[in-house]
Amino acid sequence: MEDITSKYIETPTGYLMVLTHKDNVIAALSALAEKEDIPSATFFGIGFSGSATFGFYDFDDKVFVPKTYKDMEMASLNGSIAWQNGKPSIHAHAANTGGDYDAVGGHILEMEVGTGSMEITILRHTKKLERKIEPSIKANILQLN
Amino acid sequence: MEDITSKYIETPTGYLMVLTHKDNVIAALSALAEKEDIPSATFFGIGFSGSATFGFYDFDDKVFVPKTYKDMEMASLNGSIAWQNGKPSIHAHAANTGGDYDAVGGHILEMEVGTGSMEITILRHTKKLERKIEPSIKANILQLN
Amino acid sequence: MEDITSKYIETPTGYLMVLTHKDNVIAALSALAEKEDIPSATFFGIGFSGSATFGFYDFDDKVFVPKTYKDMEMASLNGSIAWQNGKPSIHAHAANTGGDYDAVGGHILEMEVGTGSMEITILRHTKKLERKIEPSIKANILQLN
């Protein structure tokens, strides 16, 4: 992602980010984490998604099954920022709605902002946190210790 | 909206608002913004909605198509407070569920609290923010600069 | 719930809790409230739910009708912590999605973490708040005064 500096401001509790058309949400949050050296954070937001790919884990085949939705309101975005192998690790979920108002969503694999914007509030925490794969359940878990 | 003073308290990070039956959610957040002279804020909450009208933007006809749902649990409310033409500008999305537990929602045009309450947490920011229509996409975008 | 100390850290605005497989979400939030003597709080989060029972209020029969969903992504969790009769009172709503990506949810009666985790951010407030049944509408309302 190109320079992210113009896309957020500091707040008393962290940051407020406004992304616009074609911005990659996960890449933008990663760029913020690196630029501000965020030890860990949680975030929430709303917006309009041009393309959102959700992944539901298939316990038999042990893969995320992707499904992509175009041009939907994002009713809610929630997630966390941590680190893994020296890189930001973004974990994000969303509920999106289209022209029939029905909500779909889950675990975000990829998300791009649509014609409009996405407003994301980031709560900055002070402890550096890592994510680690737990072999027993193949889940990527946020480690507190 | 009549006096809003009894409907919120201050918190270390902003405010906690509890609305009750028949309160207008957008009007209440606007009244709070004016009373507390909130430069900008983001919020999240839950509650029970007596009437919620969502609008999905029709890109061909360039209008929001309204749809109203009665008496639903509000699984999530998220949004932001900014200013436009000297008045508070509230941008809010929600996901609501009824007796079949299916979630619907999106961009809120109007919302009234049902028989029960709505609990909204407001994170106060320090920078005065404006919203502005971006002519190229006819979207009302939160301006950071 | 067994000792909760290893399942959360303090943050500048409250706490970050990470629950794992089989943890009871409502019990964990209650244990946190008691251990940290939280006067009141609001929270939001995401995760994977092994079992989630939602209740929609039947206005005629005046009971919550329960419905349970297994193994779903929790797109959003939102709620509040207060007190009632000397015990923590947790009010929580969620929107969950399964393998068809359709969202369901509402008012949580019970929720257990699935194979994976649940990340919950708690904003601590300073005023002790109680919940009280309002006889006229049989709703359990957060009292600000």
Short mmCIF file of C-alpha atoms in Angstrom, two decimals:
data_model
loop_
_atom_site.label_atom_id
_atom_site.label_comp_id
_atom_site.label_asym_id
_atom_site.label_seq_id
_atom_site.Cartn_x
_atom_site.Cartn_y
_atom_site.Cartn_z
CA MET A 1 0.00 0.00 0.00
CA GLU A 2 1.17 3.51 -0.84
CA ASP A 3 1.67 6.08 1.89
CA ILE A 4 -0.91 5.70 4.61
CA THR A 5 -0.14 8.90 6.54
CA SER A 6 -3.05 10.89 5.11
CA LYS A 7 -5.55 8.16 5.96
CA TYR A 8 -5.61 8.33 9.77
CA ILE A 9 -5.38 10.65 12.75
CA GLU A 10 -4.43 10.02 16.36
CA THR A 11 -7.17 9.94 19.00
CA PRO A 12 -6.94 9.83 22.82
CA THR A 13 -7.29 6.04 22.69
CA GLY A 14 -5.48 5.21 19.44
CA TYR A 15 -6.34 6.10 15.87
CA LEU A 16 -9.22 6.84 13.52
CA MET A 17 -8.65 5.63 9.96
CA VAL A 18 -10.73 6.53 6.93
CA LEU A 19 -10.10 4.36 3.88
CA THR A 20 -11.48 5.13 0.44
CA HIS A 21 -12.34 3.43 -2.83
CA LYS A 22 -10.09 0.50 -3.73
CA ASP A 23 -8.05 0.57 -0.49
CA ASN A 24 -7.17 -2.89 0.81
CA VAL A 25 -8.42 -3.05 4.41
CA ILE A 26 -6.01 -5.69 5.72
CA ALA A 27 -3.01 -4.05 4.01
CA ALA A 28 -3.99 -0.64 5.40
CA LEU A 29 -4.24 -1.94 8.96
CA SER A 30 -0.88 -3.70 8.53
CA ALA A 31 0.71 -0.49 7.21
CA LEU A 32 -0.69 1.42 10.20
CA ALA A 33 0.70 -1.19 12.61
CA GLU A 34 4.17 -0.90 11.08
CA LYS A 35 4.23 2.88 10.75
CA GLU A 36 3.05 3.50 14.33
CA ASP A 37 4.81 0.46 15.76
CA ILE A 38 1.57 -0.63 17.44
CA PRO A 39 2.32 -3.28 20.11
CA SER A 40 -1.24 -4.63 19.85
CA ALA A 41 -4.68 -3.20 19.19
CA THR A 42 -8.33 -3.95 18.66
CA PHE A 43 -10.56 -2.17 16.17
CA PHE A 44 -14.14 -1.70 15.02
CA GLY A 45 -15.75 0.10 12.12
CA ILE A 46 -18.28 0.47 9.35
CA GLY A 47 -18.18 1.24 5.65
CA PHE A 48 -18.91 0.13 2.14
CA SER A 49 -17.10 -2.88 0.77
CA GLY A 50 -16.43 -3.19 -2.97
CA SER A 51 -15.21 -6.74 -2.62
CA ALA A 52 -15.14 -8.91 0.49
CA THR A 53 -13.90 -12.49 0.60
CA PHE A 54 -14.90 -14.46 3.67
CA GLY A 55 -13.44 -17.84 4.61
CA PHE A 56 -15.19 -20.54 6.61
CA TYR A 57 -12.98 -23.31 7.90
CA ASP A 58 -13.76 -26.79 6.59
CA PHE A 59 -12.85 -29.07 9.50
CA ASP A 60 -12.67 -32.16 7.25
CA ASP A 61 -10.54 -30.73 4.46
CA LYS A 62 -8.68 -28.38 6.83
CA VAL A 63 -8.87 -25.38 4.52
CA PHE A 64 -10.72 -22.07 4.52
CA VAL A 65 -13.45 -22.14 1.86
CA PRO A 66 -13.53 -18.66 0.28
CA LYS A 67 -16.64 -16.80 -0.87
CA THR A 68 -16.59 -13.31 -2.36
CA TYR A 69 -19.34 -10.68 -2.17
CA LYS A 70 -19.38 -7.45 -4.23
CA ASP A 71 -20.64 -3.98 -3.29
CA MET A 72 -22.10 -4.42 0.16
CA GLU A 73 -22.63 -2.24 3.20
CA MET A 74 -20.39 -3.41 6.02
CA ALA A 75 -22.67 -3.40 9.07
CA SER A 76 -19.79 -4.21 11.40
CA LEU A 77 -16.05 -4.75 11.27
CA ASN A 78 -14.24 -6.04 14.36
CA GLY A 79 -10.78 -7.41 14.90
CA SER A 80 -7.32 -7.24 16.37
CA ILE A 81 -3.75 -6.32 15.47
CA ALA A 82 -0.84 -8.43 16.71
CA TRP A 83 2.47 -9.70 15.32
CA GLN A 84 3.69 -12.96 13.81
CA ASN A 85 7.18 -13.68 12.46
CA GLY A 86 8.05 -9.98 12.64
CA LYS A 87 5.07 -8.89 10.55
CA PRO A 88 1.69 -7.43 11.56
CA SER A 89 -1.00 -10.06 11.89
CA ILE A 90 -4.53 -8.76 11.32
CA HIS A 91 -7.52 -10.82 12.45
CA ALA A 92 -10.80 -9.36 11.21
CA HIS A 93 -14.45 -10.38 11.02
CA ALA A 94 -17.35 -8.54 9.40
CA ALA A 95 -21.09 -8.68 8.74
CA ASN A 96 -22.07 -7.27 5.35
CA THR A 97 -25.44 -6.56 3.73
CA GLY A 98 -26.47 -6.11 0.09
CA GLY A 99 -29.56 -4.87 -1.72
CA ASP A 100 -31.74 -7.51 -0.07
CA TYR A 101 -30.55 -6.31 3.39
CA ASP A 102 -29.66 -9.90 4.37
CA ALA A 103 -26.43 -10.11 6.38
CA VAL A 104 -23.55 -12.43 5.46
CA GLY A 105 -19.99 -12.55 6.67
CA GLY A 106 -17.52 -14.12 9.03
CA HIS A 107 -13.74 -14.33 8.92
CA ILE A 108 -12.27 -11.90 6.38
CA LEU A 109 -9.68 -13.25 3.94
CA GLU A 110 -9.59 -10.13 1.74
CA MET A 111 -11.53 -6.88 1.70
CA GLU A 112 -11.42 -3.86 -0.59
CA VAL A 113 -13.27 -0.60 0.04
CA GLY A 114 -16.06 0.19 -2.44
CA THR A 115 -17.34 3.50 -3.85
CA GLY A 116 -17.55 5.27 -0.53
CA SER A 117 -15.39 4.82 2.52
CA MET A 118 -14.57 2.74 5.53
CA GLU A 119 -14.19 4.29 8.99
CA ILE A 120 -12.12 2.23 11.42
CA THR A 121 -11.45 3.07 15.08
CA ILE A 122 -8.29 1.49 16.50
CA LEU A 123 -7.78 1.09 20.27
CA ARG A 124 -4.04 0.97 20.91
CA HIS A 125 -2.82 -1.35 23.67
CA THR A 126 0.64 -1.25 25.27
CA LYS A 127 1.72 -4.88 25.44
CA LYS A 128 3.41 -6.40 22.40
CA LEU A 129 1.35 -9.44 21.43
CA GLU A 130 2.11 -12.31 19.08
CA ARG A 131 -0.14 -14.78 17.31
CA LYS A 132 0.86 -18.43 17.21
CA ILE A 133 -0.54 -21.51 15.51
CA GLU A 134 -1.78 -24.01 18.08
CA PRO A 135 -0.96 -27.36 16.46
CA SER A 136 -3.73 -29.28 18.24
CA ILE A 137 -6.50 -27.27 16.57
CA LYS A 138 -4.58 -25.57 13.71
CA ALA A 139 -5.94 -22.24 14.90
CA ASN A 140 -3.94 -19.00 14.92
CA ILE A 141 -4.33 -17.82 18.49
CA LEU A 142 -3.54 -14.45 20.07
CA GLN A 143 -1.04 -15.12 22.89
CA LEU A 144 -1.31 -13.00 26.03
CA ASN A 145 1.86 -14.30 27.69
CA MET B 1 -35.65 15.23 21.26
CA GLU B 2 -36.48 16.38 24.75
CA ASP B 3 -33.75 16.76 27.37
CA ILE B 4 -31.05 14.16 26.92
CA THR B 5 -29.12 14.84 30.14
CA SER B 6 -30.61 11.92 32.06
CA LYS B 7 -29.79 9.45 29.27
CA TYR B 8 -25.99 9.33 29.46
CA ILE B 9 -23.02 9.44 31.80
CA GLU B 10 -19.40 10.36 31.22
CA THR B 11 -16.81 7.57 31.07
CA PRO B 12 -12.98 7.72 31.00
CA THR B 13 -13.10 7.47 27.18
CA GLY B 14 -16.32 9.37 26.39
CA TYR B 15 -19.90 8.54 27.24
CA LEU B 16 -22.30 5.68 27.90
CA MET B 17 -25.83 6.35 26.70
CA VAL B 18 -28.93 4.30 27.54
CA LEU B 19 -31.95 5.04 25.37
CA THR B 20 -35.41 3.71 26.09
CA HIS B 21 -38.70 2.94 24.36
CA LYS B 22 -39.54 5.28 21.46
CA ASP B 23 -36.25 7.25 21.60
CA ASN B 24 -34.94 8.19 18.16
CA VAL B 25 -31.36 6.89 17.98
CA ILE B 26 -29.99 9.33 15.40
CA ALA B 27 -31.65 12.31 17.10
CA ALA B 28 -30.29 11.22 20.50
CA LEU B 29 -26.72 10.96 19.21
CA SER B 30 -27.10 14.36 17.53
CA ALA B 31 -28.40 15.88 20.77
CA LEU B 32 -25.44 14.41 22.68
CA ALA B 33 -23.00 15.80 20.10
CA GLU B 34 -24.47 19.29 20.45
CA LYS B 35 -24.82 19.26 24.23
CA GLU B 36 -21.26 18.00 24.86
CA ASP B 37 -19.77 19.81 21.85
CA ILE B 38 -18.16 16.57 20.70
CA PRO B 39 -15.47 17.34 18.08
CA SER B 40 -15.76 13.81 16.65
CA ALA B 41 -16.50 10.36 18.00
CA THR B 42 -17.11 6.75 17.16
CA PHE B 43 -19.63 4.50 18.87
CA PHE B 44 -20.86 0.95 19.25
CA GLY B 45 -23.79 -0.65 21.01
CA ILE B 46 -26.61 -3.14 21.29
CA GLY B 47 -30.30 -2.99 22.06
CA PHE B 48 -33.82 -3.63 20.92
CA SER B 49 -35.15 -1.73 17.94
CA GLY B 50 -38.86 -0.99 17.63
CA SER B 51 -38.48 0.30 14.10
CA ALA B 52 -35.36 0.37 11.95
CA THR B 53 -35.21 1.69 8.40
CA PHE B 54 -32.15 0.68 6.43
CA GLY B 55 -31.13 2.19 3.08
CA PHE B 56 -29.15 0.46 0.36
CA TYR B 57 -27.81 2.72 -2.36
CA ASP B 58 -29.11 2.06 -5.86
CA PHE B 59 -26.19 2.96 -8.11
CA ASP B 60 -28.39 3.27 -11.19
CA ASP B 61 -31.17 5.40 -9.73
CA LYS B 62 -28.77 7.14 -7.32
CA VAL B 63 -31.11 6.94 -4.33
CA PHE B 64 -31.17 5.02 -1.06
CA VAL B 65 -33.88 2.34 -1.21
CA PRO B 66 -35.49 2.21 2.25
CA LYS B 67 -36.70 -0.91 4.02
CA THR B 68 -38.21 -0.92 7.50
CA TYR B 69 -38.10 -3.74 10.08
CA LYS B 70 -40.15 -3.80 13.29
CA ASP B 71 -39.28 -5.17 16.74
CA MET B 72 -35.83 -6.68 16.28
CA GLU B 73 -32.82 -7.32 18.48
CA MET B 74 -29.95 -5.11 17.36
CA ALA B 75 -26.93 -7.43 17.33
CA SER B 76 -24.55 -4.57 16.60
CA LEU B 77 -24.61 -0.82 16.14
CA ASN B 78 -21.48 0.96 14.91
CA GLY B 79 -20.88 4.44 13.63
CA SER B 80 -19.35 7.87 13.88
CA ILE B 81 -20.19 11.42 14.88
CA ALA B 82 -18.88 14.36 12.84
CA TRP B 83 -20.21 17.71 11.64
CA GLN B 84 -21.70 19.04 8.41
CA ASN B 85 -22.98 22.58 7.77
CA GLY B 86 -22.78 23.34 11.49
CA LYS B 87 -24.95 20.38 12.48
CA PRO B 88 -24.00 16.97 13.89
CA SER B 89 -23.70 14.32 11.18
CA ILE B 90 -24.34 10.78 12.39
CA HIS B 91 -23.26 7.82 10.28
CA ALA B 92 -24.54 4.52 11.66
CA HIS B 93 -24.81 0.90 10.55
CA ALA B 94 -26.49 -2.01 12.32
CA ALA B 95 -27.22 -5.71 12.08
CA ASN B 96 -30.65 -6.68 13.46
CA THR B 97 -32.33 -10.03 14.07
CA GLY B 98 -35.97 -11.01 14.49
CA GLY B 99 -37.84 -14.07 15.65
CA ASP B 100 -36.23 -16.24 12.96
CA TYR B 101 -32.75 -15.13 14.21
CA ASP B 102 -31.73 -14.17 10.64
CA ALA B 103 -29.66 -10.99 10.52
CA VAL B 104 -30.52 -8.05 8.27
CA GLY B 105 -29.24 -4.50 8.23
CA GLY B 106 -26.81 -2.04 6.74
CA HIS B 107 -26.88 1.74 6.60
CA ILE B 108 -29.40 3.21 9.05
CA LEU B 109 -31.80 5.86 7.76
CA GLU B 110 -34.02 5.92 10.86
CA MET B 111 -34.10 3.90 14.06
CA GLU B 112 -36.38 3.99 17.09
CA VAL B 113 -35.82 2.06 20.31
CA GLY B 114 -38.35 -0.70 21.03
CA THR B 115 -39.81 -2.03 24.28
CA GLY B 116 -36.50 -2.35 26.08
CA SER B 117 -33.40 -0.24 25.70
CA MET B 118 -30.37 0.60 23.63
CA GLU B 119 -26.91 0.86 25.22
CA ILE B 120 -24.43 2.95 23.21
CA THR B 121 -20.76 3.53 24.08
CA ILE B 122 -19.29 6.68 22.58
CA LEU B 123 -15.52 7.14 22.21
CA ARG B 124 -14.79 10.87 22.18
CA HIS B 125 -12.00 12.08 19.89
CA THR B 126 -10.32 15.51 20.09
CA LYS B 127 -10.12 16.66 16.48
CA LYS B 128 -13.12 18.44 14.98
CA LEU B 129 -14.12 16.47 11.91
CA GLU B 130 -16.43 17.34 9.03
CA ARG B 131 -18.23 15.19 6.52
CA LYS B 132 -18.30 16.26 2.89
CA ILE B 133 -20.02 14.97 -0.22
CA GLU B 134 -17.47 13.73 -2.74
CA PRO B 135 -19.08 14.63 -6.08
CA SER B 136 -17.36 11.88 -8.05
CA ILE B 137 -19.08 9.11 -6.09
CA LYS B 138 -21.92 11.05 -4.36
CA ALA B 139 -20.75 9.60 -1.05
CA ASN B 140 -20.70 11.54 2.21
CA ILE B 141 -17.12 11.03 3.38
CA LEU B 142 -15.54 11.73 6.78
CA GLN B 143 -12.68 14.19 6.18
CA LEU B 144 -9.56 13.81 8.31
CA ASN B 145 -7.82 16.98 7.10
CA MET C 1 -15.13 -21.02 35.76
CA GLU C 2 -11.65 -21.95 36.88
CA ASP C 3 -8.98 -19.29 37.33
CA ILE C 4 -9.35 -16.54 34.76
CA THR C 5 -6.10 -14.70 35.50
CA SER C 6 -4.20 -16.15 32.55
CA LYS C 7 -6.94 -15.22 30.10
CA TYR C 8 -6.68 -11.42 30.08
CA ILE C 9 -4.30 -8.50 30.27
CA GLU C 10 -4.82 -4.89 31.25
CA THR C 11 -4.91 -2.24 28.53
CA PRO C 12 -4.91 1.59 28.78
CA THR C 13 -8.73 1.54 28.50
CA GLY C 14 -9.58 -1.69 30.30
CA TYR C 15 -8.79 -5.28 29.41
CA LEU C 16 -8.16 -7.62 26.50
CA MET C 17 -9.43 -11.16 27.07
CA VAL C 18 -8.64 -14.21 24.97
CA LEU C 19 -10.87 -17.21 25.62
CA THR C 20 -10.20 -20.64 24.21
CA HIS C 21 -12.00 -23.87 23.36
CA LYS C 22 -14.91 -24.72 25.68
CA ASP C 23 -14.72 -21.49 27.72
CA ASN C 24 -18.15 -20.13 28.67
CA VAL C 25 -18.25 -16.51 27.45
CA ILE C 26 -20.83 -15.15 29.91
CA ALA C 27 -19.17 -16.91 32.86
CA ALA C 28 -15.74 -15.60 31.82
CA LEU C 29 -16.98 -12.01 31.62
CA SER C 30 -18.67 -12.42 35.02
CA ALA C 31 -15.46 -13.81 36.52
CA LEU C 32 -13.50 -10.87 35.12
CA ALA C 33 -16.03 -8.42 36.56
CA GLU C 34 -15.73 -9.96 40.01
CA LYS C 35 -11.95 -10.39 39.99
CA GLU C 36 -11.26 -6.82 38.83
CA ASP C 37 -14.24 -5.32 40.66
CA ILE C 38 -15.36 -3.60 37.44
CA PRO C 39 -17.93 -0.88 38.25
CA SER C 40 -19.33 -1.08 34.73
CA ALA C 41 -17.99 -1.74 31.26
CA THR C 42 -18.82 -2.25 27.62
CA PHE C 43 -17.14 -4.75 25.34
CA PHE C 44 -16.76 -5.92 21.75
CA GLY C 45 -15.04 -8.84 20.10
CA ILE C 46 -14.80 -11.61 17.55
CA GLY C 47 -14.10 -15.32 17.62
CA PHE C 48 -15.31 -18.80 16.89
CA SER C 49 -18.32 -20.11 18.74
CA GLY C 50 -18.70 -23.84 19.41
CA SER C 51 -22.22 -23.42 20.68
CA ALA C 52 -24.32 -20.26 20.81
CA THR C 53 -27.87 -20.08 22.11
CA PHE C 54 -29.79 -16.95 21.18
CA GLY C 55 -33.11 -15.93 22.69
CA PHE C 56 -35.80 -13.86 21.00
CA TYR C 57 -38.49 -12.54 23.28
CA ASP C 58 -42.01 -13.76 22.57
CA PHE C 59 -44.22 -10.83 23.52
CA ASP C 60 -47.35 -12.99 23.76
CA ASP C 61 -45.94 -15.83 25.84
CA LYS C 62 -43.50 -13.51 27.65
CA VAL C 63 -40.54 -15.88 27.41
CA PHE C 64 -37.27 -15.96 25.49
CA VAL C 65 -37.45 -18.59 22.75
CA PRO C 66 -34.03 -20.24 22.60
CA LYS C 67 -32.26 -21.42 19.46
CA THR C 68 -28.79 -23.00 19.43
CA TYR C 69 -26.22 -22.86 16.63
CA LYS C 70 -23.04 -24.99 16.53
CA ASP C 71 -19.57 -24.13 15.20
CA MET C 72 -19.95 -20.66 13.78
CA GLU C 73 -17.72 -17.67 13.23
CA MET C 74 -18.80 -14.84 15.49
CA ALA C 75 -18.75 -11.78 13.24
CA SER C 76 -19.45 -9.44 16.14
CA LEU C 77 -19.93 -9.56 19.88
CA ASN C 78 -21.11 -6.45 21.73
CA GLY C 79 -22.39 -5.91 25.21
CA SER C 80 -22.14 -4.46 28.69
CA ILE C 81 -21.17 -5.41 32.22
CA ALA C 82 -23.20 -4.13 35.18
CA TRP C 83 -24.46 -5.52 38.50
CA GLN C 84 -27.72 -6.96 39.78
CA ASN C 85 -28.42 -8.31 43.27
CA GLY C 86 -24.70 -8.23 44.07
CA LYS C 87 -23.71 -10.33 41.06
CA PRO C 88 -22.28 -9.33 37.67
CA SER C 89 -24.96 -8.91 35.03
CA ILE C 90 -23.73 -9.49 31.48
CA HIS C 91 -25.81 -8.30 28.52
CA ALA C 92 -24.42 -9.54 25.21
CA HIS C 93 -25.52 -9.70 21.57
CA ALA C 94 -23.77 -11.35 18.65
CA ALA C 95 -24.01 -11.99 14.91
CA ASN C 96 -22.69 -15.42 13.88
CA THR C 97 -22.09 -17.02 10.49
CA GLY C 98 -21.73 -20.66 9.44
CA GLY C 99 -20.59 -22.49 6.32
CA ASP C 100 -23.24 -20.76 4.20
CA TYR C 101 -21.94 -17.34 5.39
CA ASP C 102 -25.49 -16.28 6.35
CA ALA C 103 -25.59 -14.29 9.59
CA VAL C 104 -27.86 -15.16 12.49
CA GLY C 105 -27.90 -13.97 16.06
CA GLY C 106 -29.35 -11.58 18.57
CA HIS C 107 -29.52 -11.71 22.35
CA ILE C 108 -27.11 -14.32 23.77
CA LEU C 109 -28.47 -16.73 26.37
CA GLU C 110 -25.40 -19.02 26.39
CA MET C 111 -22.19 -19.13 24.38
CA GLU C 112 -19.21 -21.47 24.43
CA VAL C 113 -15.97 -20.91 22.52
CA GLY C 114 -15.30 -23.39 19.70
CA THR C 115 -12.06 -24.87 18.37
CA GLY C 116 -10.19 -21.61 18.14
CA SER C 117 -10.53 -18.53 20.31
CA MET C 118 -12.55 -15.49 21.20
CA GLU C 119 -10.92 -12.06 21.56
CA ILE C 120 -12.88 -9.60 23.68
CA THR C 121 -11.95 -5.97 24.36
CA ILE C 122 -13.43 -4.53 27.54
CA LEU C 123 -13.74 -0.76 28.09
CA ARG C 124 -13.77 -0.13 31.82
CA HIS C 125 -16.00 2.67 33.11
CA THR C 126 -15.81 4.25 36.57
CA LYS C 127 -19.41 4.50 37.72
CA LYS C 128 -20.98 1.49 39.41
CA LEU C 129 -24.06 0.59 37.41
CA GLU C 130 -26.97 -1.69 38.22
CA ARG C 131 -29.51 -3.39 35.99
CA LYS C 132 -33.15 -3.42 37.05
CA ILE C 133 -36.28 -5.05 35.72
CA GLU C 134 -38.75 -2.41 34.53
CA PRO C 135 -42.11 -3.96 35.40
CA SER C 136 -44.05 -2.15 32.68
CA ILE C 137 -42.12 -3.85 29.87
CA LYS C 138 -40.45 -6.75 31.77
CA ALA C 139 -37.11 -5.62 30.32
CA ASN C 140 -33.85 -5.68 32.26
CA ILE C 141 -32.61 -2.12 31.86
CA LEU C 142 -29.17 -0.63 32.61
CA GLN C 143 -29.75 2.18 35.13
CA LEU C 144 -27.56 5.28 34.85
CA ASN C 145 -28.78 6.96 38.05
#
